[in-house]
Amino acid sequence: MIRGIRSRIISTYLFLILISMAVLGILLIWIIKEYNISNLKLSMTNEAKLVSELVYDRVQLGDISEVNKDIKIMGRELNARITLVHTNGKVIGDSFFEPGAMDNHRNRPEIREALQGRVGSQIRFSESARAENLYVAVPIIADNFILGAVRLAIPLKNINITLTKLLSLLFSGILAATLLGVFLSVKLAKGLTEPIENINAGAKKIASGNWDTRVYSGYGDEIAELGNTINFMTKTLKEHIEEVAEGKSRMENIVSAMASGVIVLDNYGMVKIVNRAAEEMLGISLAAAEEKHILEVIRHFGLNDQIEKCLIQEKTADYEIAVYYPKEKIIKCYIAPVYREKTVAGITVVFHDITQIRKLEQMRVDFVANASHELRTPLTVIKGYAETLLGGALNDRPVSEKFVSVIDQEADRLQRLVNELLTLSKLESYQTVKDEQSVDLISLIQEVANEIGQSFSNKEISLSLKLPQRINPVKANEDRIKQVMVNLLENALKFTPKKGWVCVSVVDAGVDIKVCVKDTGIGIPQEELPRVFERFYRVDKARSRQLGGFGLGLSITKHIVEAYGGKMGVESTLGEGSIFWFTLPKHE
Ligand code: ADP
């Protein structure tokens, strides 16, 4: 493009120089030629007049032969051809040719003029002289009477030689002027195009994103002003782009840091943005999902219908979907239109993993059902026995005593259940954490073992304690940990047959203290192990109920241990025995 401008400037200048030089040259040659011819004509007129004066007498006397001689002499002297013509057009004297051999000259234009008393002249090619001549004729007048005409002819070649010289001079001038013009126009074009080239190179750099580039900025001319404007525009653009980029990165940071999954679609349903949470939640990646239709990314026609509806009706919607990969989940999707300049430009879908909420809801429902069931059983027994008593059994003392004792047992059971439910409820509201203290596990375990020891002896089960001399105290609540130990030992006692063996050991496990309660009891099937800590869960319902359990003990135990920052677990082999263990952090 720049080359174009430069060559256009140079060719325009050259054209102008050549045209003006040519016009000037032609005009000059023409003027010089005309000037020379009119000068020559004037001197020839004077010379012809002189000749006419000189030959006038002889012509009047009719002395033709002498006239011819004089003419030849004068022709030599004047370096011109002189012709003397009679009024009838007959040539009576000629300095070059013999008059007798010459044809009538009456119709020669210059002669015709002269014979009418005026000065006649013409430039024409002479057949006899074989050259272009200037003819000038004047009348020979005697007493207002025209006797004939004197004509002078000079070949124009002399003038033409001068003109040819002038022409070659002119050509040299034109050539020199052209060369100078080329040189100057190249310089001028360079001076003009260089700043443009500079601006162009700078603009290319700016276009490629190099916003710190500054283009040519001189002073005064329009190109400099253009440079300054581009520089100002670049600076302003850079500021705007930085602002937009900052806003975008802030937005991206917010979106990517959001715990909720976010997918942004354009108004064709093509995926534009996927944040990290959405990637994890849905098991997809932005790289694989970008520019794909949402239906290809999440194969859920219901969700797709909702998105399309939202695009058409411009209304927010929420929708629940079940996802099976990478994990089974229930996800709530909030679908909302995204507006740009008051028209819908796309859709934002926000995903919330509500699996846990749903699980908790289910747990609550199960808990209420289980609790009601557990409460109803003793209540039904109490009500049944009470009605029987009221129906007349009261009068039968041994029967009524037996019935009242059953009522008493069931009331106890009810009380225990209510107490356990209360404990669970307290634990769930995290009230325990406030009552932390330093607890010495060795003395605590010895104390519990002493309290419960008799029950073990009664069932002929040996209870051994493998306790170190000294161990770091733990950070917990003594009564609660006692409850944990009692629960675990009571379970071991319950589920270990006669002549069995139960061992409590305490070890230092680094940051924690680990307590294990090992028994040689009935054991728990492998597949049941993960569930034994669930509320109301019992491996063998009938047996457990018979032994007075509600399936809440281990759940309460685990809750207590976790409330003080510990962990709880179980290992068991069916028919061989179980190991229930828990850890508690040391009290530093
Ligand atoms: P429960 O009051 O019924 O004992 P737990 O929550 O304490 O309730 O225990 C849940 C279930 O775990 C019990 O019903 C029993 O099936 C099983 N279990 C607990 N401890 C042992 C153990 N030491 N040996 C075998 N099974 C046990």
XYZ file of C-alpha atoms and ligand atoms in Angstrom:
615
model
C 0.000 0.000 0.000
C 2.809 2.358 1.012
C 4.743 1.473 -2.161
C 1.547 2.365 -4.028
C 1.358 5.832 -2.499
C 5.049 6.446 -3.160
C 4.940 5.373 -6.797
C 1.709 7.319 -7.268
C 3.340 10.501 -5.924
C 6.442 9.968 -8.080
C 4.468 9.191 -11.250
C 2.128 12.175 -10.664
C 5.105 14.491 -10.249
C 6.808 13.046 -13.314
C 3.667 13.389 -15.363
C 3.219 17.016 -14.249
C 6.865 17.851 -14.989
C 6.754 16.211 -18.403
C 3.450 17.808 -19.367
C 4.460 21.298 -18.217
C 7.896 20.991 -19.836
C 6.367 19.782 -23.097
C 3.719 22.541 -23.136
C 6.304 25.130 -22.238
C 8.753 23.825 -24.856
C 6.202 23.743 -27.635
C 4.990 27.208 -26.684
C 8.546 28.508 -26.577
C 9.495 26.999 -29.920
C 6.351 28.352 -31.483
C 6.937 31.855 -30.057
C 10.595 31.855 -31.125
C 9.692 30.575 -34.568
C 6.967 33.195 -34.959
C 9.275 35.910 -33.665
C 12.065 34.926 -36.070
C 9.682 34.667 -38.980
C 8.110 38.073 -38.267
C 11.582 39.611 -37.883
C 12.703 37.987 -41.129
C 9.519 39.095 -42.787
C 10.107 42.664 -41.666
C 13.685 42.799 -42.897
C 12.692 41.039 -46.133
C 9.890 43.592 -46.606
C 12.398 46.410 -46.162
C 14.859 44.741 -48.481
C 12.109 44.111 -51.076
C 11.048 47.748 -50.825
C 14.657 48.779 -51.368
C 14.894 46.509 -54.384
C 11.645 47.941 -55.743
C 13.063 51.454 -55.405
C 16.237 50.393 -57.202
C 14.538 48.646 -60.102
C 11.631 51.052 -60.383
C 13.229 53.236 -63.112
C 14.345 50.375 -65.332
C 10.961 48.668 -65.039
C 9.200 51.899 -65.970
C 11.485 52.213 -68.973
C 10.986 48.566 -69.923
C 14.708 47.772 -69.647
C 14.091 44.171 -68.748
C 17.430 42.552 -69.565
C 19.297 45.057 -67.383
C 16.799 44.623 -64.634
C 17.461 40.881 -64.609
C 21.166 41.457 -64.252
C 20.638 43.902 -61.352
C 18.339 41.449 -59.665
C 20.961 38.696 -59.814
C 23.560 41.033 -58.253
C 21.195 42.207 -55.542
C 20.104 38.618 -54.870
C 23.727 37.656 -54.265
C 24.259 40.641 -52.002
C 21.135 40.077 -49.987
C 21.655 36.317 -49.860
C 18.088 35.823 -51.034
C 16.243 34.881 -54.139
C 14.694 37.968 -55.753
C 11.934 37.676 -58.308
C 10.473 40.550 -60.286
C 6.955 40.032 -61.517
C 5.012 42.137 -64.028
C 1.420 43.184 -63.291
C 0.258 40.449 -65.687
C 2.067 37.851 -63.585
C 4.923 37.278 -66.012
C 8.352 36.925 -64.325
C 10.636 39.623 -65.698
C 13.641 39.007 -63.493
C 14.872 36.266 -61.067
C 18.133 35.988 -59.237
C 18.123 32.145 -59.344
C 16.363 31.114 -62.555
C 15.879 32.311 -66.074
C 12.627 34.338 -66.222
C 11.674 32.970 -69.616
C 11.553 29.425 -68.289
C 9.383 30.352 -65.339
C 5.587 30.064 -65.332
C 3.170 32.855 -64.641
C 3.259 34.016 -61.000
C -0.011 35.951 -60.946
C -1.735 33.389 -58.741
C 0.998 33.167 -56.089
C -0.755 34.449 -52.943
C 2.025 36.891 -51.955
C 2.198 38.214 -55.544
C -1.565 38.658 -55.677
C -1.417 40.697 -52.468
C 1.485 42.818 -53.728
C -0.206 43.506 -57.074
C -3.129 44.848 -55.072
C -0.780 47.326 -53.385
C -0.172 45.460 -50.089
C 2.712 43.520 -48.638
C 2.102 39.814 -49.270
C 3.815 36.924 -47.605
C 3.579 33.127 -47.410
C 5.560 30.168 -46.246
C 5.419 27.234 -48.613
C 7.419 24.542 -50.224
C 9.103 25.625 -53.372
C 9.196 22.993 -56.087
C 11.906 24.856 -57.951
C 14.140 25.400 -54.823
C 13.053 22.089 -53.256
C 12.849 23.693 -49.819
C 10.413 25.436 -47.564
C 10.671 29.150 -48.247
C 9.383 32.383 -46.792
C 8.104 34.574 -49.562
C 7.603 38.325 -49.084
C 6.340 40.500 -51.975
C 5.911 44.278 -52.205
C 4.384 46.342 -55.037
C 6.477 48.519 -57.374
C 4.503 51.755 -57.386
C 4.989 54.720 -59.681
C 2.656 57.722 -59.277
C 0.054 55.643 -57.561
C 0.308 53.149 -60.371
C 1.398 49.536 -59.736
C 4.076 48.430 -62.222
C 4.650 45.026 -60.783
C 5.954 43.285 -57.694
C 9.276 42.480 -56.116
C 9.433 39.204 -54.220
C 12.113 38.000 -51.867
C 12.379 34.321 -50.958
C 14.558 32.934 -48.217
C 14.688 29.237 -47.297
C 13.434 28.673 -43.778
C 16.034 26.049 -43.127
C 18.181 28.626 -41.337
C 15.401 29.314 -38.862
C 14.703 25.579 -38.604
C 18.362 24.878 -37.778
C 18.157 27.406 -34.966
C 14.936 25.837 -33.824
C 16.396 22.327 -33.938
C 19.252 23.538 -31.771
C 16.753 25.111 -29.432
C 14.718 21.895 -29.418
C 17.729 19.744 -28.422
C 18.524 22.313 -25.737
C 14.951 22.098 -24.610
C 15.103 18.287 -24.511
C 18.233 18.418 -22.407
C 16.423 20.875 -20.127
C 13.388 18.595 -19.915
C 15.630 15.597 -19.152
C 17.486 17.484 -16.458
C 14.245 18.812 -15.002
C 12.752 15.306 -15.122
C 15.744 13.796 -13.333
C 15.652 16.560 -10.762
C 11.872 16.066 -10.495
C 12.327 12.315 -9.974
C 14.942 12.931 -7.326
C 12.836 15.548 -5.553
C 9.617 13.565 -5.836
C 11.347 10.441 -4.453
C 12.581 12.538 -1.550
C 9.176 14.108 -1.032
C 7.374 10.781 -1.338
C 9.809 9.241 1.136
C 9.258 12.136 3.505
C 5.524 11.616 3.222
C 5.384 7.839 3.296
C 8.019 7.181 5.958
C 5.810 8.435 8.832
C 2.899 6.493 7.307
C 5.094 3.359 7.176
C 6.029 3.984 10.789
C 2.381 4.394 11.762
C 1.462 1.276 9.794
C 4.179 -0.833 11.476
C 3.119 0.514 14.883
C -0.556 -0.139 14.159
C 0.274 -3.750 13.194
C 2.085 -4.240 16.500
C -0.869 -2.715 18.378
C -3.264 -4.992 16.472
C -1.219 -8.009 17.578
C -1.828 -6.971 21.198
C 1.360 -4.997 21.938
C -0.448 -2.157 23.672
C 2.682 -0.351 24.823
C 3.718 0.431 21.230
C 3.767 4.124 20.316
C 3.667 5.184 16.666
C 5.328 8.163 14.859
C 4.359 11.430 16.408
C 6.085 14.467 14.960
C 4.831 18.021 15.025
C 2.559 20.097 12.921
C 1.364 18.047 9.969
C -1.718 15.873 9.573
C 0.271 12.640 9.681
C 1.752 13.633 13.020
C -1.753 14.380 14.232
C -2.872 10.953 13.025
C 0.048 9.399 14.937
C -0.892 11.299 18.078
C -4.528 10.256 17.724
C -3.510 6.575 17.304
C -1.247 6.818 20.369
C -4.053 8.344 22.421
C -6.511 5.741 21.126
C -4.070 2.912 22.016
C -3.616 4.288 25.529
C -7.365 4.597 26.070
C -7.985 1.168 24.545
C -5.317 -0.369 26.758
C -6.972 1.119 29.832
C -10.388 -0.152 28.721
C -9.050 -3.604 27.872
C -7.258 -3.812 31.226
C -10.459 -2.803 32.965
C -12.474 -5.393 31.041
C -9.790 -8.065 31.613
C -9.685 -7.252 35.319
C -13.473 -7.483 35.524
C -13.422 -10.720 33.553
C -10.712 -12.298 35.681
C -12.522 -11.170 38.853
C -15.685 -12.719 37.487
C -13.827 -15.900 36.488
C -12.233 -16.126 39.927
C -15.605 -15.743 41.605
C -17.226 -18.302 39.313
C -14.360 -20.774 39.649
C -14.214 -20.363 43.437
C -17.940 -20.927 43.813
C -18.875 -24.078 45.681
C -21.866 -24.427 43.389
C -21.354 -25.729 39.898
C -21.888 -23.178 37.117
C -22.343 -23.760 33.400
C -22.932 -20.819 31.055
C -24.515 -21.454 27.656
C -25.042 -19.197 24.667
C -28.529 -18.807 23.223
C -28.029 -21.877 21.033
C -27.392 -24.025 24.110
C -23.658 -24.286 23.399
C -21.403 -24.537 26.460
C -19.224 -21.469 27.035
C -18.097 -21.659 30.683
C -17.820 -24.575 33.096
C -16.467 -23.889 36.572
C -14.377 -26.283 38.655
C -17.253 -27.254 40.939
C -19.403 -28.200 37.939
C -16.508 -30.220 36.483
C -16.181 -32.211 39.714
C -19.914 -32.516 40.343
C -20.804 -33.719 36.843
C -17.567 -35.535 35.981
C -16.928 -33.341 32.925
C -14.154 -31.000 31.839
C -14.339 -27.544 30.291
C -11.915 -28.596 27.534
C -14.160 -31.492 26.493
C -17.448 -29.629 26.978
C -16.615 -26.227 25.457
C -18.564 -25.352 22.309
C -20.658 -28.536 22.608
C -24.401 -28.574 23.030
C -25.541 -28.991 26.650
C -27.357 -32.201 25.696
C -24.058 -33.710 24.574
C -22.442 -32.726 27.876
C -25.290 -33.642 30.251
C -27.441 -36.307 28.620
C -30.650 -35.260 30.308
C -33.606 -34.420 28.088
C -35.635 -33.003 30.993
C -32.913 -30.486 31.817
C -32.523 -29.655 28.145
C -36.289 -28.996 27.878
C -36.114 -26.653 30.876
C -33.195 -24.757 29.314
C -35.048 -24.355 26.026
C -38.157 -23.230 27.896
C -36.103 -20.664 29.804
C -34.623 -19.362 26.521
C -38.056 -18.975 24.967
C -40.066 -17.763 27.962
C -37.185 -15.865 29.633
C -38.215 -17.272 33.011
C -36.027 -18.796 35.700
C -36.651 -22.418 36.590
C -35.339 -25.087 38.928
C -35.075 -28.745 38.173
C -33.719 -31.819 39.910
C -31.605 -34.378 38.078
C -30.001 -37.632 39.135
C -26.409 -38.136 38.040
C -24.742 -41.567 38.068
C -21.195 -40.591 37.098
C -18.631 -40.131 38.673
C -20.802 -40.853 41.751
C -24.505 -41.276 42.225
C -25.847 -37.846 43.079
C -28.988 -35.781 43.207
C -28.367 -32.337 41.754
C -30.635 -29.331 41.838
C -30.278 -27.090 38.770
C -31.254 -23.393 38.827
C -31.730 -22.161 35.280
C -31.719 -18.430 34.571
C -31.472 -16.344 31.396
C -28.443 -14.091 30.845
C -29.247 -10.712 29.312
C -27.106 -8.544 27.075
C -28.593 -5.202 26.055
C -32.051 -6.333 27.166
C -32.086 -9.458 24.989
C -31.401 -13.001 26.107
C -27.809 -13.810 25.226
C -27.568 -17.156 26.963
C -28.375 -19.255 30.005
C -26.687 -19.794 33.341
C -27.246 -23.123 35.038
C -26.202 -23.320 38.698
C -25.847 -26.831 40.137
C -26.222 -27.700 43.825
C -25.356 -31.167 45.058
C -28.296 -31.971 47.323
C -27.449 -35.659 47.748
C -26.469 -35.091 51.386
C -29.598 -33.037 52.092
C -31.756 -35.757 50.572
C -29.883 -38.405 52.597
C -30.375 -36.396 55.794
C -34.048 -35.960 54.983
C -34.326 -39.715 54.453
C -32.430 -40.321 57.700
C -34.804 -38.044 59.553
C -37.807 -39.865 58.113
C -36.229 -43.236 58.983
C -35.327 -41.979 62.450
C -38.859 -40.846 63.221
C -40.244 -44.147 61.898
C -37.700 -46.182 63.919
C -38.134 -44.111 67.093
C -41.925 -44.348 66.873
C -41.632 -48.067 66.338
C -39.317 -48.497 69.325
C -41.591 -46.346 71.486
C -44.728 -48.119 70.383
C -43.521 -51.613 71.314
C -43.154 -51.032 75.102
C -46.195 -48.736 75.087
C -48.333 -51.451 73.475
C -47.122 -53.948 76.087
C -47.802 -51.486 78.952
C -51.235 -50.617 77.578
C -52.119 -54.297 77.011
C -51.134 -55.353 80.514
C -52.780 -52.308 82.122
C -56.057 -53.017 80.297
C -55.891 -56.661 81.295
C -55.367 -55.587 84.910
C -58.230 -53.136 84.713
C -60.360 -55.805 83.096
C -60.258 -57.843 86.310
C -56.793 -59.337 86.585
C -56.104 -56.930 89.467
C -58.039 -59.218 91.794
C -55.716 -62.075 91.029
C -52.696 -61.071 93.094
C -49.989 -63.364 91.605
C -51.086 -62.527 88.046
C -51.352 -58.800 88.756
C -47.892 -58.810 90.379
C -46.446 -60.473 87.280
C -48.257 -58.000 85.009
C -47.136 -54.949 87.000
C -43.540 -56.179 86.940
C -43.757 -56.474 83.099
C -45.207 -52.947 83.018
C -42.313 -51.815 85.206
C -39.730 -53.493 82.922
C -41.272 -51.971 79.823
C -41.405 -48.543 81.519
C -37.679 -48.943 82.271
C -37.064 -49.870 78.679
C -39.060 -46.837 77.620
C -37.059 -44.648 79.964
C -33.781 -46.013 78.635
C -34.928 -45.406 75.102
C -35.967 -41.836 75.886
C -32.629 -41.253 77.661
C -30.667 -42.587 74.680
C -32.708 -40.449 72.294
C -32.023 -37.403 74.474
C -28.319 -38.186 74.553
C -28.298 -38.524 70.773
C -30.159 -35.270 70.355
C -27.713 -33.476 72.682
C -24.757 -34.911 70.834
C -26.184 -33.811 67.536
C -26.523 -30.263 68.783
C -22.773 -30.317 69.647
C -23.343 -29.333 73.259
C -20.624 -31.733 74.382
C -17.687 -29.822 72.941
C -17.995 -27.141 75.585
C -17.314 -29.589 78.398
C -13.833 -30.738 77.354
C -11.315 -31.637 80.090
C -8.175 -33.628 80.552
C -9.106 -37.299 80.963
C -6.809 -40.035 82.228
C -7.918 -43.082 80.257
C -6.074 -45.621 82.435
C -7.923 -44.771 85.647
C -11.181 -44.296 83.713
C -10.962 -47.784 82.144
C -10.016 -49.348 85.502
C -13.002 -47.653 87.131
C -15.433 -48.870 84.436
C -13.926 -52.356 84.587
C -14.478 -52.398 88.362
C -18.091 -51.286 87.999
C -18.961 -53.733 85.250
C -16.570 -56.533 86.317
C -19.246 -58.405 88.259
C -21.430 -58.812 85.159
C -18.474 -60.371 83.321
C -17.811 -62.739 86.220
C -21.483 -63.687 86.271
C -21.285 -64.713 82.637
C -17.899 -66.395 83.178
C -16.220 -64.108 80.726
C -12.712 -62.999 81.531
C -12.080 -59.285 81.234
C -8.429 -58.384 80.927
C -6.902 -54.917 80.739
C -3.689 -54.293 78.831
C -2.822 -50.857 80.132
C 0.508 -49.069 80.107
C 1.947 -47.648 83.342
C 1.424 -44.110 82.189
C -0.106 -42.494 79.156
C -0.899 -38.975 78.031
C -4.301 -37.729 79.102
C -6.852 -37.107 76.316
C -8.963 -34.050 75.631
C -12.592 -35.063 76.206
C -15.297 -35.303 78.879
C -14.849 -37.996 81.508
C -18.531 -38.946 81.849
C -18.973 -39.184 78.087
C -15.879 -41.366 77.606
C -17.121 -43.515 80.515
C -20.359 -43.899 78.569
C -18.335 -44.950 75.495
C -16.416 -47.568 77.489
C -19.580 -48.845 79.164
C -21.355 -49.158 75.770
C -18.453 -51.045 74.199
C -17.940 -53.346 77.201
C -21.697 -54.003 77.539
C -21.850 -54.914 73.836
C -18.818 -57.191 74.210
C -20.511 -58.781 77.194
C -23.844 -59.087 75.351
C -22.443 -60.647 72.194
C -19.775 -62.922 73.739
C -20.897 -66.364 74.810
C -20.038 -67.887 78.179
C -16.375 -68.605 78.936
C -15.354 -66.011 76.434
C -12.641 -63.421 76.713
C -12.706 -59.639 76.466
C -9.601 -57.473 76.479
C -9.271 -53.701 76.729
C -5.947 -52.259 75.532
C -4.634 -48.697 75.404
C -1.707 -47.609 73.187
C 0.010 -44.351 72.330
C -0.588 -43.807 68.575
C 1.410 -40.598 68.111
C -0.937 -37.652 68.182
C -3.776 -39.829 69.495
C -4.374 -42.440 72.123
C -5.962 -45.597 70.744
C -8.318 -47.773 72.811
C -9.348 -51.282 71.605
C -12.061 -53.528 73.006
C -11.520 -57.030 71.699
C -13.866 -59.915 72.302
C -14.217 -63.529 71.297
C -17.909 -63.060 70.604
C -20.245 -63.914 67.765
C -18.621 -61.430 65.374
C -20.346 -59.386 62.701
C -20.710 -60.321 59.019
C -18.341 -58.295 56.800
C -21.151 -56.684 54.782
C -22.881 -55.427 57.950
C -19.789 -53.728 59.360
C -20.277 -50.306 57.702
C -23.823 -50.090 59.038
C -23.379 -50.982 62.731
C -22.875 -47.303 63.610
C -26.197 -46.269 62.035
C -29.029 -45.325 64.354
C -31.404 -48.199 65.220
C -29.284 -50.625 63.218
C -28.983 -54.097 64.660
C -27.371 -57.093 62.970
C -29.768 -59.565 64.492
C -32.862 -57.562 65.415
C -34.677 -60.188 67.465
C -31.612 -61.157 69.415
C -30.559 -57.622 70.096
C -34.031 -56.595 71.196
C -34.148 -59.604 73.480
C -30.885 -58.413 74.976
C -32.476 -55.015 75.570
C -30.735 -53.066 72.827
C -32.248 -50.353 70.611
C -29.402 -50.157 68.110
C -28.493 -46.690 69.374
C -25.464 -47.527 71.543
C -22.780 -47.587 68.829
C -24.302 -44.567 67.111
C -24.063 -42.605 70.402
C -20.542 -43.921 71.002
C -19.303 -42.847 67.579
C -20.936 -39.453 67.985
C -19.164 -38.874 71.322
C -15.755 -39.925 69.987
C -16.096 -37.713 66.908
C -17.363 -34.791 68.994
C -13.963 -34.750 70.774
C -12.002 -35.005 67.521
C -11.490 -38.768 67.538
C -12.260 -41.628 65.149
C -14.044 -44.900 65.630
C -13.981 -48.205 63.738
C -14.584 -51.929 63.884
C -12.917 -55.074 62.623
C -14.701 -58.384 62.977
C -14.722 -62.007 61.869
C -18.028 -63.797 62.005
C -17.962 -66.476 64.677
C -14.559 -65.466 65.995
C -14.992 -62.068 67.581
C -14.793 -58.320 67.080
C -12.459 -55.438 67.819
C -14.096 -52.047 68.409
C -11.497 -49.270 68.533
C -11.499 -45.530 68.979
C -8.907 -42.793 69.134
C -8.882 -39.492 71.009
C -6.436 -36.641 70.615
C -3.903 -36.167 73.381
C -4.386 -33.248 75.730
C -1.118 -31.330 75.327
P -27.586 -52.446 70.679
O -28.205 -51.578 71.659
O -28.554 -53.219 69.894
O -26.452 -53.184 71.165
P -25.582 -51.036 69.322
O -25.646 -49.785 68.513
O -24.746 -50.969 70.502
O -27.045 -51.411 69.597
O -25.074 -52.161 68.381
C -25.595 -52.301 67.104
C -25.487 -53.738 66.650
O -24.123 -54.085 66.408
C -25.938 -54.693 67.637
O -27.325 -54.916 67.553
C -25.172 -55.935 67.261
O -25.842 -56.630 66.247
C -23.874 -55.411 66.709
N -22.796 -55.462 67.765
C -22.386 -54.467 68.556
N -21.344 -54.837 69.286
C -21.072 -56.101 68.953
C -20.107 -57.056 69.384
N -19.207 -56.792 70.317
N -20.133 -58.279 68.798
C -21.008 -58.549 67.854
N -21.957 -57.729 67.413
C -22.001 -56.515 67.980
